[in-house]
Short mmCIF file of N, CA, C and O and ligand atoms in Angstrom, two decimals:
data_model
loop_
_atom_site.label_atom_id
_atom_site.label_comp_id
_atom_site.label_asym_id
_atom_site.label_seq_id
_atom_site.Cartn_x
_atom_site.Cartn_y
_atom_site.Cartn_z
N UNK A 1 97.05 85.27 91.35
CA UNK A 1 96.84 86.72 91.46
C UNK A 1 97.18 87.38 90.13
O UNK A 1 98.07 87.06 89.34
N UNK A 2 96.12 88.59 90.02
CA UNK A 2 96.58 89.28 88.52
C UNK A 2 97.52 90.04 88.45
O UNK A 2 97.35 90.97 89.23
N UNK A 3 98.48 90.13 87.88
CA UNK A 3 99.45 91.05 87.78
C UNK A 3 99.60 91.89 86.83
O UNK A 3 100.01 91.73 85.68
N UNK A 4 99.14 93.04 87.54
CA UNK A 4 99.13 94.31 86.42
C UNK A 4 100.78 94.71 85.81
O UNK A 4 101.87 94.56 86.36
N UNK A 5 100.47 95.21 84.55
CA UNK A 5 101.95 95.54 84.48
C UNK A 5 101.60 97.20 83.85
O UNK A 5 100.91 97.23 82.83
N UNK A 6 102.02 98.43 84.40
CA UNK A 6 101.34 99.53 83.93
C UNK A 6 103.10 100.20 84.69
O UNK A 6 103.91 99.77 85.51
N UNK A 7 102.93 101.73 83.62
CA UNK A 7 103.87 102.27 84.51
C UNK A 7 103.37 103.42 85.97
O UNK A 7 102.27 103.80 86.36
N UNK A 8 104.65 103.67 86.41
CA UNK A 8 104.75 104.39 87.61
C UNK A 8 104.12 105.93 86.70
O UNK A 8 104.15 106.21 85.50
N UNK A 9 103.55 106.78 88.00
CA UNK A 9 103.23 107.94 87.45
C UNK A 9 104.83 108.85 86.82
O UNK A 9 104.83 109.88 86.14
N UNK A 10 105.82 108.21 87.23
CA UNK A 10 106.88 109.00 86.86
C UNK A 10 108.02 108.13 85.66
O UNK A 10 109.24 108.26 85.51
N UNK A 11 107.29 107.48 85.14
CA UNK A 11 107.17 106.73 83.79
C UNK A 11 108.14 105.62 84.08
O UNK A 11 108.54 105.11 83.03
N UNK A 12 108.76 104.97 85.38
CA UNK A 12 109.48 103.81 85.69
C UNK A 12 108.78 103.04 85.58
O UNK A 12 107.58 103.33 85.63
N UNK A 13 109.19 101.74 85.39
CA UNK A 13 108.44 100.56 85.46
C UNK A 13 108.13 99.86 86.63
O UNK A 13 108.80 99.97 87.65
N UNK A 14 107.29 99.23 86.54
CA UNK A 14 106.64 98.65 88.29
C UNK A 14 106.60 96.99 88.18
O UNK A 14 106.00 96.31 87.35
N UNK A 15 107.42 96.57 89.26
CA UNK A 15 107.99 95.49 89.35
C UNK A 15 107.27 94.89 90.64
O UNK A 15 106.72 95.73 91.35
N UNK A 16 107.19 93.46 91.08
CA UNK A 16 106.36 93.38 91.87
C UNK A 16 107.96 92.25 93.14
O UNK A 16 108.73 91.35 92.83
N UNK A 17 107.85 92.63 93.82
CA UNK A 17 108.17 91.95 94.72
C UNK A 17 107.41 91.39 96.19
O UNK A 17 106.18 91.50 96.24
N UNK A 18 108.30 90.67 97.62
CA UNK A 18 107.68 89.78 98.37
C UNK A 18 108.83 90.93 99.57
O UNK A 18 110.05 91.07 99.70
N UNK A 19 107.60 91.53 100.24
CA UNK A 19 108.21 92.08 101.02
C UNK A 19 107.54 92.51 102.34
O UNK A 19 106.32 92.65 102.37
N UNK A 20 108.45 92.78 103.67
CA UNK A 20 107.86 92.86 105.06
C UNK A 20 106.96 93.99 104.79
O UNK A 20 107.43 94.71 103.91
N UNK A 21 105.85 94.37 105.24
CA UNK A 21 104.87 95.42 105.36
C UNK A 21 104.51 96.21 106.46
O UNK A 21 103.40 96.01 106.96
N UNK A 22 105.07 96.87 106.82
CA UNK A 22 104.71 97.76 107.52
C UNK A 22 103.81 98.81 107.42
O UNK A 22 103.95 99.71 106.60
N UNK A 23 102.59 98.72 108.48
CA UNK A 23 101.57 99.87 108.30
C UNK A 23 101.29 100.02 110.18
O UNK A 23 100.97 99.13 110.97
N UNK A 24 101.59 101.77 110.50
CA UNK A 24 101.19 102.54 111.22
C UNK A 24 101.91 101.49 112.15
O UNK A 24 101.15 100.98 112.98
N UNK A 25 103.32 101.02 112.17
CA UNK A 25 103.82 100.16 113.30
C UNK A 25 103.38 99.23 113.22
O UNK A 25 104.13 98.43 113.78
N UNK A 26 102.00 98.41 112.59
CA UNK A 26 102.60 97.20 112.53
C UNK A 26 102.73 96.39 111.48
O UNK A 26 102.70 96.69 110.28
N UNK A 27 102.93 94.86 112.24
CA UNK A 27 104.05 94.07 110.94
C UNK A 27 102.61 93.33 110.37
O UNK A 27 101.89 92.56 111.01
N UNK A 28 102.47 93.73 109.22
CA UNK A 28 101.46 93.52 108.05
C UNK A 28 101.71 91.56 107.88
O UNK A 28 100.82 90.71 107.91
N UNK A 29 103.02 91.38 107.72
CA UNK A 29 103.87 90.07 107.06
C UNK A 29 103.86 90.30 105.72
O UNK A 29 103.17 91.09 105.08
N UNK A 30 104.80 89.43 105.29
CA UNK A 30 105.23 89.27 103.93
C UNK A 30 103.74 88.92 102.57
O UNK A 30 102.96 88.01 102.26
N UNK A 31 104.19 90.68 102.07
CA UNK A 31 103.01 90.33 101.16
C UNK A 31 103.53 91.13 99.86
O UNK A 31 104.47 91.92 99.82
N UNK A 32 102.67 90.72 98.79
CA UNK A 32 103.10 91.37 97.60
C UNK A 32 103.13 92.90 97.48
O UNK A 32 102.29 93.64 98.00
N UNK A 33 104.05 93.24 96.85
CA UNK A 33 104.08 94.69 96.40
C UNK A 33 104.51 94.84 94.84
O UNK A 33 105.05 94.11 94.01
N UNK A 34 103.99 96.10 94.88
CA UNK A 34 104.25 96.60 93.41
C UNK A 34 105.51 97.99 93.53
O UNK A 34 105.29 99.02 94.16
N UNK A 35 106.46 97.78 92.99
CA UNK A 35 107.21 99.21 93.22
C UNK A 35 108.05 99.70 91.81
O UNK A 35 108.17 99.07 90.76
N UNK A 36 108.48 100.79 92.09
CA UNK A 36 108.49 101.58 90.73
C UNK A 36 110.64 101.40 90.81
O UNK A 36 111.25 101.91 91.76
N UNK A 37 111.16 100.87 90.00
CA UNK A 37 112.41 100.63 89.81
C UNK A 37 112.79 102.24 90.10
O UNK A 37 113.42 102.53 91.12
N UNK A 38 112.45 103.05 89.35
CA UNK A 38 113.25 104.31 89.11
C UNK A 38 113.10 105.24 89.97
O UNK A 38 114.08 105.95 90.17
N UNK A 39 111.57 105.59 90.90
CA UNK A 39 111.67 106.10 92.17
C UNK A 39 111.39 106.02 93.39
O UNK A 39 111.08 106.87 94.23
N UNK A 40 111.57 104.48 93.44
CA UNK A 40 111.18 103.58 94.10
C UNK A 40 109.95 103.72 95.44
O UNK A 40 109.93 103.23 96.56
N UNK A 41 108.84 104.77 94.60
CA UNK A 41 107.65 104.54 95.31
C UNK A 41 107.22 102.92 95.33
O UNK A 41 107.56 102.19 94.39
N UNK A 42 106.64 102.53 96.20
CA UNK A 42 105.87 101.33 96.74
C UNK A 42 104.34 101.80 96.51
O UNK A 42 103.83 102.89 96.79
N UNK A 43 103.65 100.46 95.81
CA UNK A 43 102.30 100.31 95.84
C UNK A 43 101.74 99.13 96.52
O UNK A 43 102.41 98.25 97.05
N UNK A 44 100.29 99.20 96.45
CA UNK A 44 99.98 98.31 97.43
C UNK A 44 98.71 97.17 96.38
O UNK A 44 97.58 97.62 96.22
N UNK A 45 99.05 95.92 95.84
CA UNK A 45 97.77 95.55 94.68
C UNK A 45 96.76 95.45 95.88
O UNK A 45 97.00 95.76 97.05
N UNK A 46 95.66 95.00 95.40
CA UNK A 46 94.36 95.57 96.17
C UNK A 46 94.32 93.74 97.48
O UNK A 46 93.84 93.76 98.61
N UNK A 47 94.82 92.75 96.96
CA UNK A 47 94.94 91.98 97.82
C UNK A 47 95.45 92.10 98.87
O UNK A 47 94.99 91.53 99.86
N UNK A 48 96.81 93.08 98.94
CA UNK A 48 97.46 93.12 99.68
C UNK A 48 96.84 94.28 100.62
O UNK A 48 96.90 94.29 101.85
N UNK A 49 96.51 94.80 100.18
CA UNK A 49 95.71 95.78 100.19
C UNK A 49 94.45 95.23 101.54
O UNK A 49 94.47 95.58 102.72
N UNK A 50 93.81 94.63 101.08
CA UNK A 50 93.08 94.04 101.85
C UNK A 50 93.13 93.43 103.08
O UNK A 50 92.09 93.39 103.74
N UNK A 51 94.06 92.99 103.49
CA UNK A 51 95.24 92.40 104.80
C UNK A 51 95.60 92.88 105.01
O UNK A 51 95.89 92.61 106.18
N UNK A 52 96.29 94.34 104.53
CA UNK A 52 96.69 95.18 105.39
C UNK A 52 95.55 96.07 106.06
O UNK A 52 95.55 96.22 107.28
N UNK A 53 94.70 96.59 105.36
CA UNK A 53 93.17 96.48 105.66
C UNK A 53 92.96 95.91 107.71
O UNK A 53 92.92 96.44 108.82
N UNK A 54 92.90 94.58 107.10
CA UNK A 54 92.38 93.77 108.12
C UNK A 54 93.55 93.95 109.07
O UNK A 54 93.66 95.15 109.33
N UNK A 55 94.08 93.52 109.42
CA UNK A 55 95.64 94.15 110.24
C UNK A 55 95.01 94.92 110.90
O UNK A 55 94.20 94.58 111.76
N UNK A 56 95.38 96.40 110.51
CA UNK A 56 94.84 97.51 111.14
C UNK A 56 93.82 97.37 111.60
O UNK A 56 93.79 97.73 112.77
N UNK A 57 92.48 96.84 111.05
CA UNK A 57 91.42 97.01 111.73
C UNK A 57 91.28 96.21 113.09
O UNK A 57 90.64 96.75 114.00
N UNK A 58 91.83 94.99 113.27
CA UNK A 58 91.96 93.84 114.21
C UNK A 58 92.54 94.55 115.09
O UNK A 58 92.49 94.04 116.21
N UNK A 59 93.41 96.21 115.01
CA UNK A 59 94.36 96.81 116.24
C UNK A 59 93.37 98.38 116.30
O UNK A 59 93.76 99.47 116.74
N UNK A 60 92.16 98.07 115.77
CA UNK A 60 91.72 99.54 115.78
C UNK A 60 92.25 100.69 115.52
O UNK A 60 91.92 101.76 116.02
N UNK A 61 93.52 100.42 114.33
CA UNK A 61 94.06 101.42 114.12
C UNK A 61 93.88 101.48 112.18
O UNK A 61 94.64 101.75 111.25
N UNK A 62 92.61 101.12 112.30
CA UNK A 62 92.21 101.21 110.88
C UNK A 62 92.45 103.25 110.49
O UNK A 62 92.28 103.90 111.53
N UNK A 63 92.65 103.77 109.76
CA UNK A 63 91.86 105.01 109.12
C UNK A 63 92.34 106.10 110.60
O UNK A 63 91.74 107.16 110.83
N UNK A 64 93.49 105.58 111.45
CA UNK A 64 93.26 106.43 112.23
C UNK A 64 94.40 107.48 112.49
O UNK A 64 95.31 106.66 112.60
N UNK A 65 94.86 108.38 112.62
CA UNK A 65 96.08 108.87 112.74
C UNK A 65 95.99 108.86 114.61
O UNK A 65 94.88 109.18 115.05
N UNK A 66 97.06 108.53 115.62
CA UNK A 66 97.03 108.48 116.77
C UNK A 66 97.19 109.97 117.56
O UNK A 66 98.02 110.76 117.11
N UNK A 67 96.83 110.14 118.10
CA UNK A 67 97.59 111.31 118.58
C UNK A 67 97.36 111.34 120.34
O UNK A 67 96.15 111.22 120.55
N UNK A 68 98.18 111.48 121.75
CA UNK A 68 97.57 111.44 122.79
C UNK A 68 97.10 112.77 123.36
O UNK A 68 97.72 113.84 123.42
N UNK A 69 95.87 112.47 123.78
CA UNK A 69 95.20 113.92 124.28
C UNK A 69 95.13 113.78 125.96
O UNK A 69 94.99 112.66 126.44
N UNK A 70 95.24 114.93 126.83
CA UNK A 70 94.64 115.19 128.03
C UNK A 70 93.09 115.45 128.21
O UNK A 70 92.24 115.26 127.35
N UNK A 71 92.99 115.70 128.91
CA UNK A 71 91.60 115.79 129.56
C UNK A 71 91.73 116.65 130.88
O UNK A 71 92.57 116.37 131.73
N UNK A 72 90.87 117.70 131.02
CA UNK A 72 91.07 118.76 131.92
C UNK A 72 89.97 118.89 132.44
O UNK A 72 88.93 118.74 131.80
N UNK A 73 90.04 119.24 133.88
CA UNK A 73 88.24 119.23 134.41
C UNK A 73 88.06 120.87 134.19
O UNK A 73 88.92 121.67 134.54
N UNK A 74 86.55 121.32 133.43
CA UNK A 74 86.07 122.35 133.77
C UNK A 74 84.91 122.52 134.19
O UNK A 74 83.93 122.14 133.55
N UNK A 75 84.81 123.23 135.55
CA UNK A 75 83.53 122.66 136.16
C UNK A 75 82.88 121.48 136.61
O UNK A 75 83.16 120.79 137.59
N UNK A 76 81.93 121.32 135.71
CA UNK A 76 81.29 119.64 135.86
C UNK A 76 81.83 119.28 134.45
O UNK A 76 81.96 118.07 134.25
N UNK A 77 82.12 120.02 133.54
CA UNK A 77 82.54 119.31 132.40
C UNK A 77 84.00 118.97 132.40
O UNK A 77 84.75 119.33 133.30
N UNK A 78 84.35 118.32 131.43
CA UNK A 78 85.86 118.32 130.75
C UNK A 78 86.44 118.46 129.31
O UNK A 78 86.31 117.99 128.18
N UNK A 79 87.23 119.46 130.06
CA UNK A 79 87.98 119.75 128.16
C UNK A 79 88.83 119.01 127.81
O UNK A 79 89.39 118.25 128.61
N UNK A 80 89.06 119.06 126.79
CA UNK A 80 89.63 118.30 125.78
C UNK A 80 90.04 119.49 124.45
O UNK A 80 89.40 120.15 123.64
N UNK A 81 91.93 119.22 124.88
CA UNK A 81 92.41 120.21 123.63
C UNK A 81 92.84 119.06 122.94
O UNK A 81 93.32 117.98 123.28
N UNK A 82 92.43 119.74 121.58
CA UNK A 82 93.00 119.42 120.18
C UNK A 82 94.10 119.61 119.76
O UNK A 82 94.42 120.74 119.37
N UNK A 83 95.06 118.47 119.71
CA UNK A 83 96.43 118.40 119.65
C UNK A 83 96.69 119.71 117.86
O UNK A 83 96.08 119.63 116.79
N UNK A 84 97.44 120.41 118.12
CA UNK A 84 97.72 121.16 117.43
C UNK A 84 97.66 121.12 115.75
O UNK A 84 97.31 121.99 114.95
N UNK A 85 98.23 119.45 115.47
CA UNK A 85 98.52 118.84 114.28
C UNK A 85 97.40 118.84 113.59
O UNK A 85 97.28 119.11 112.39
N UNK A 86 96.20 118.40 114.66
CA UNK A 86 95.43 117.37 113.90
C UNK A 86 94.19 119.32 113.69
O UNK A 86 93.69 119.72 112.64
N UNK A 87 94.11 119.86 114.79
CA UNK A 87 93.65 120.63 114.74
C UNK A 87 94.03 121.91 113.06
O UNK A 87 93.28 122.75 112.55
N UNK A 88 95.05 121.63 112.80
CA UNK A 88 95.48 122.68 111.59
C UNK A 88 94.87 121.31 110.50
O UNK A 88 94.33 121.54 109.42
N UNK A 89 95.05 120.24 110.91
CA UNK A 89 94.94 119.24 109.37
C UNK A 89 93.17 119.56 109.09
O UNK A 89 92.62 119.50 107.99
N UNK A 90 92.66 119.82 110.08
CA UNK A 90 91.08 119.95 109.94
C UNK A 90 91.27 121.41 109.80
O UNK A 90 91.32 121.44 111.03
N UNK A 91 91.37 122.18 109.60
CA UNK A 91 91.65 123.92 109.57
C UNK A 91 90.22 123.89 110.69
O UNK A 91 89.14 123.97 110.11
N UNK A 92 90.19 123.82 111.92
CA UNK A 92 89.52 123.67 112.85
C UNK A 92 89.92 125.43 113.69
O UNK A 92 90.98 125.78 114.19
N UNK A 93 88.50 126.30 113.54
CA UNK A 93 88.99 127.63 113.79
C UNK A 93 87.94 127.57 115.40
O UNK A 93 87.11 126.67 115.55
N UNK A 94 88.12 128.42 116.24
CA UNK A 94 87.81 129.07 117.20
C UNK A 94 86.40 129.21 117.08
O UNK A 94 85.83 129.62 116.07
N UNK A 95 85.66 128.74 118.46
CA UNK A 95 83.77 129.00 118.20
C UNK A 95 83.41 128.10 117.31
O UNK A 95 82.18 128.05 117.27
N UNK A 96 84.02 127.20 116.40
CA UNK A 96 83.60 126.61 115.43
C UNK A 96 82.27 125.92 115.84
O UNK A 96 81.86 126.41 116.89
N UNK A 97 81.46 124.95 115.37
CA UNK A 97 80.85 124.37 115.97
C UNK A 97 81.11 122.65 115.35
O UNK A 97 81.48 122.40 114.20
N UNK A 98 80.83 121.67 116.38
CA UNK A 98 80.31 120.44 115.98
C UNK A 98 79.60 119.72 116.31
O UNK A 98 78.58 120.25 116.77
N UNK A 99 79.60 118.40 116.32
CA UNK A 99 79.00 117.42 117.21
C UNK A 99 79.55 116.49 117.28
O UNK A 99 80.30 116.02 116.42
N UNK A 100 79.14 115.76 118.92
CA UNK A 100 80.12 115.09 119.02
C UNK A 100 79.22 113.53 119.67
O UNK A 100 78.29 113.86 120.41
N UNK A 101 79.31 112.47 119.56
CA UNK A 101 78.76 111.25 119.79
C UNK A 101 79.75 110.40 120.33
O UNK A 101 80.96 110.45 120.12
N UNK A 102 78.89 109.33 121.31
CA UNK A 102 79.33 108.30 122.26
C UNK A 102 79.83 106.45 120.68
O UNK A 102 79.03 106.05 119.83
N UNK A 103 80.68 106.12 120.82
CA UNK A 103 80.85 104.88 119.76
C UNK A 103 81.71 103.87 120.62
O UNK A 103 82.94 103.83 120.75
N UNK A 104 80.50 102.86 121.32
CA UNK A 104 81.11 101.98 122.13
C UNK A 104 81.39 102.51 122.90
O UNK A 104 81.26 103.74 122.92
N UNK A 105 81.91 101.78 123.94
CA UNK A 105 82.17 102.28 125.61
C UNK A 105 83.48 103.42 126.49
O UNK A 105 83.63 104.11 127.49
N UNK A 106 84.36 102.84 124.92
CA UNK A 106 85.55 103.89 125.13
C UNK A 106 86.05 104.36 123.89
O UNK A 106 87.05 103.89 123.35
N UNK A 107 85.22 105.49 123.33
CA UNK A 107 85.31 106.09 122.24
C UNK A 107 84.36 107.11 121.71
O UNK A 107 83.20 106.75 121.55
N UNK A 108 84.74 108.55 121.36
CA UNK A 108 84.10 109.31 120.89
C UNK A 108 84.07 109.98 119.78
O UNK A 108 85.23 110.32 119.59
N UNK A 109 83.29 110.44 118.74
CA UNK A 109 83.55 111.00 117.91
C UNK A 109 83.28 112.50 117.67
O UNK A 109 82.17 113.03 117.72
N UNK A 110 84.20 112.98 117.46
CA UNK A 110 83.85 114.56 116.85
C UNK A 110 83.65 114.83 115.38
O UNK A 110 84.42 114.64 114.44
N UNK A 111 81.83 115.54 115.45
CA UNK A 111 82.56 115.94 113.51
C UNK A 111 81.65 117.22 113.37
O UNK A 111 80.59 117.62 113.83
N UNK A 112 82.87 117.77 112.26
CA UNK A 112 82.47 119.10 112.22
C UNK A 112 81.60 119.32 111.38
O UNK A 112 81.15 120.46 111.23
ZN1 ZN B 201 108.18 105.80 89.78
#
C-alpha cells in the first residue's frame, strides 16, 4: 500500500496507524488509518476507505443517516412526518413540492 506522507490541514503531521473502525455502529475491523499527531483528526486512505465502503453497504447503511419515522393513516392515504432533524438538514419548507418513488419492496425515496 502507498503511503502518503502530506500534512494535516492544521499543519501536524499524519502518521498512519492499525486501528478498530468504527462506522455508523459498525465494527469496520482493523484497518489502516492516517491521523494527524497534533489534532488528532483521523483519516481514512482510500483502501480503507473502500471496506468501509463495503461494510456499510452489506448493512444498507451505506450514505444513510437513520432516523425512525411513524406512519399515520389519513383517509385512504398515509402520512409520514419528517423527523425534525433531517427536515431542517434539507431546509424542507411547507407546500414544498417533490417526488417520491417505490426502490425495492421495502423502500422509498423522496426527492425534492
Ligand atoms: Zn491536524
Amino acid at each position: 500500500m502507498k503511503k502518503l506522507n502530506y500534512p494535516c490541514p492544521c499543519g501536524g503531521k499524519i502518521k498512519w496507524k492499525k486501528d478498530e473502525v468504527m462506522m455508523e455502529g459498525i465494527n469496520c475491523g482493523i484497518l489502516d488509518i492516517e491521523y494527524c499527531e497534533k489534532c488528532g483528526e483521523e483519516y481514512l486512505p482510500d483502501d480503507s476507505f473502500k471496506i468501509v465502503e463495503e461494510k456499510l453497504k452489506e448493512k444498507g447503511l451505506w450514505g444513510t443517516k437513520r432516523e425512525k419515522v411513524s406512519f399515520w393513516k389519513s383517509g385512504n392515504s398515509v402520512t409520514l412526518r419528517v423527523p425534525t432533524k433531517i427536515a431542517k438538514e434539507l431546509n424542507l419548507k411547507p407546500k414544498e413540492e417533490g417526488h417520491i418513488y417505490k426502490e425495492g419492496d421495502r423502500k422509498f425515496v423522496v426527492e425534492l
